[in-house]
Amino acid sequence: MSSFAITRWWLIRHAPVENPAGVIYGATDLKAVFHNRPALEFLAATLPRNPVYITSTLSRSIDTLNQVQDLHGSKQSGEDTARAVDNPIQVPELAEQNFGDWEGLRWADIRADQARQFWDDYANAIPPNGESFNQLAERAVQAFTGFNQDYAGRDIVAVLHGGTIRAILANVLGLKPSAALSFDISPLGLTRIDYLDAPENPGWRIGGVNLQLCQD
């Protein structure tokens, strides 16, 4: 039996953010809050040993990984612990969608006709001085594809954003980016995908989308 590389991705959406005013944020660097320790412990217990770590350049992504790494490392010992807390690769192309001039505003602050046009064609609509979801998908998928090639056969833990993870799912499933907007990607939800580099039929396997700790 011939062997082939399997690249295992562990995609995690960052923890919830502190946003009492309910403003629009994508590129805005809002801080994450870490009240859900059981969910963090679930992720720490689930993650593999010695992965490649990836985040965006936004603090909610980086800080969430730090929280998970601290718990993940505490469950290991010796050399494994040291390797478990390697510094992540910070990738600006994997950041959330930039809503441009709408960043920091509430939806109620946006002109009704502009908001309606945006939601009528969310994947293509571009906020003033921002980017569309399709543009996010283009930059994110290009970066994702590069890492999938560069770290073939490795475990890759990537703490990212809802929009970024949806864009990646659309790509691996061969969907239009707009179709991925139907995926529910919750804070601290885990999405598992594997790339099987089989010589005759390479392709993707979906292990689960938005996996979370179930609490009664």
XYZ file of C-alpha atoms in Angstrom:
216
model
C 0.000 0.000 0.000
C 1.408 3.385 -1.001
C 1.564 6.102 1.624
C 0.789 9.773 1.136
C 0.859 12.942 3.181
C -2.183 14.022 5.177
C -2.199 17.664 6.236
C -4.530 18.169 9.185
C -6.067 21.594 9.802
C -7.568 22.660 13.119
C -9.444 25.902 12.417
C -10.637 27.766 15.516
C -12.638 30.950 15.602
C -11.345 33.404 18.204
C -13.106 33.959 21.541
C -15.992 36.462 21.781
C -15.023 40.113 21.723
C -15.810 42.926 24.130
C -18.346 44.936 22.131
C -21.047 46.388 24.406
C -22.044 49.035 21.858
C -22.643 46.407 19.179
C -20.486 48.120 16.576
C -19.403 46.702 13.249
C -15.912 45.258 13.481
C -13.737 43.309 11.118
C -10.381 45.027 10.762
C -11.004 46.844 14.066
C -8.825 45.274 16.752
C -11.377 44.603 19.488
C -10.149 42.637 22.487
C -11.366 39.099 23.131
C -12.885 38.046 26.454
C -12.261 34.658 27.998
C -15.203 33.848 30.252
C -15.811 30.386 28.780
C -13.005 28.392 30.350
C -14.655 24.986 29.688
C -14.623 25.731 25.953
C -10.944 26.690 26.114
C -10.156 23.516 28.058
C -12.042 21.467 25.464
C -9.901 22.937 22.695
C -6.694 22.437 24.666
C -7.556 18.783 25.272
C -8.497 18.235 21.621
C -5.515 19.791 19.862
C -2.575 17.710 18.608
C 0.972 17.786 19.922
C 3.601 19.876 18.184
C 1.529 21.574 15.481
C 2.301 24.563 13.325
C 0.481 27.553 14.864
C -1.064 30.279 12.710
C -3.024 33.420 13.623
C -4.043 36.626 11.933
C -2.404 39.862 13.075
C -5.439 40.882 15.170
C -5.168 40.592 18.942
C -8.381 38.580 19.363
C -6.814 35.851 17.240
C -3.400 35.967 18.928
C -4.751 36.207 22.483
C -7.133 33.296 21.953
C -4.263 31.122 20.803
C -2.223 32.186 23.834
C -5.049 31.121 26.138
C -5.381 27.741 24.449
C -1.609 27.245 24.333
C -1.296 27.866 28.067
C -3.867 25.172 28.813
C -2.555 22.850 26.108
C 1.002 23.121 27.415
C -0.074 22.455 31.000
C -1.432 19.068 29.908
C 1.974 18.026 28.564
C 5.394 17.772 30.127
C 9.085 18.163 29.356
C 10.127 18.590 25.745
C 6.561 18.317 24.445
C 5.498 21.290 26.555
C 8.304 23.441 25.193
C 7.338 22.653 21.625
C 3.635 23.164 22.316
C 4.025 26.884 22.958
C 6.023 27.908 19.889
C 5.314 31.403 18.601
C 2.623 31.459 15.909
C 3.023 32.612 12.338
C 1.016 35.849 12.114
C -0.612 36.265 8.715
C -2.356 39.557 7.781
C -4.056 37.917 4.780
C -6.030 35.718 7.190
C -7.632 38.654 9.018
C -11.370 39.298 9.065
C -13.219 41.262 6.379
C -12.469 44.985 6.375
C -15.700 46.990 6.557
C -13.930 50.266 5.768
C -15.787 53.412 6.815
C -18.406 51.305 8.572
C -15.932 49.997 11.141
C -16.929 51.228 14.597
C -20.461 52.167 13.543
C -23.669 50.356 14.402
C -25.876 48.998 11.651
C -28.472 51.546 12.753
C -25.964 54.261 11.807
C -25.722 53.064 8.187
C -28.071 54.584 5.640
C -30.990 52.216 5.092
C -30.479 51.987 1.325
C -26.754 51.247 1.735
C -27.405 48.544 4.322
C -30.089 46.965 2.136
C -27.815 46.893 -0.904
C -25.065 45.348 1.199
C -27.185 42.498 2.569
C -28.849 41.867 -0.800
C -25.459 40.930 -2.286
C -23.241 40.365 0.720
C -20.545 38.389 -1.081
C -19.918 41.102 -3.675
C -20.919 44.315 -1.897
C -18.022 46.555 -0.873
C -18.464 48.954 2.060
C -16.947 52.417 1.457
C -13.136 52.058 1.606
C -13.524 48.418 2.660
C -13.622 45.049 0.931
C -16.221 42.486 -0.090
C -16.454 38.969 1.266
C -15.238 37.719 -2.116
C -12.127 39.877 -1.777
C -11.525 38.500 1.700
C -11.904 34.980 0.304
C -9.375 35.628 -2.461
C -6.602 36.797 -0.127
C -7.373 34.251 2.596
C -7.511 31.256 0.265
C -4.231 32.250 -1.386
C -2.498 32.311 2.000
C -4.209 29.102 3.136
C -3.164 27.259 -0.031
C 0.440 28.318 0.457
C 0.557 27.028 4.018
C -1.094 23.777 2.973
C 1.765 23.235 0.526
C 4.571 24.479 2.772
C 3.546 22.325 5.752
C 2.312 19.223 3.962
C 1.857 16.288 6.311
C 1.751 18.450 9.450
C -0.914 19.389 11.966
C -1.771 23.075 11.547
C -3.682 24.913 14.281
C -5.046 28.202 12.947
C -6.949 30.597 15.218
C -8.800 32.846 12.805
C -12.100 34.626 12.175
C -15.595 33.639 11.155
C -15.303 35.104 7.672
C -11.886 33.596 7.065
C -12.953 30.110 8.123
C -16.084 30.314 5.962
C -13.954 31.327 2.970
C -11.631 28.365 3.525
C -14.580 25.973 3.780
C -16.021 27.287 0.522
C -12.688 26.725 -1.187
C -12.128 23.154 -0.023
C -15.725 22.178 -0.831
C -15.647 23.792 -4.265
C -18.421 26.238 -3.381
C -18.907 29.842 -4.365
C -17.793 32.073 -1.485
C -21.373 33.274 -1.035
C -22.491 29.723 -0.199
C -20.142 29.591 2.779
C -22.091 32.353 4.495
C -24.596 29.649 5.462
C -22.051 28.022 7.789
C -22.474 28.822 11.478
C -18.985 29.488 12.857
C -19.264 30.322 16.559
C -16.611 31.843 18.825
C -14.259 29.071 19.992
C -15.847 26.660 17.504
C -13.454 24.098 15.988
C -13.529 23.107 12.318
C -11.490 20.077 11.220
C -10.383 19.522 7.643
C -7.694 17.267 6.187
C -5.921 17.379 2.845
C -5.119 13.901 1.522
C -2.310 14.167 -1.013
C -3.107 10.829 -2.629
C -1.319 10.306 -5.971
C -4.426 9.268 -7.896
C -7.182 11.222 -6.166
C -5.965 14.056 -3.913
C -8.607 16.029 -2.105
C -10.180 17.261 1.083
C -11.933 15.466 3.927
C -14.217 17.346 6.329
C -13.949 16.076 9.896
C -16.429 18.505 11.423
C -17.611 22.101 11.284
C -18.073 24.364 14.314
C -17.414 21.592 16.846
C -17.989 22.765 20.406
C -18.158 21.515 23.963
C -21.722 20.455 24.758
C -22.857 21.647 28.178
C -26.150 20.750 29.849
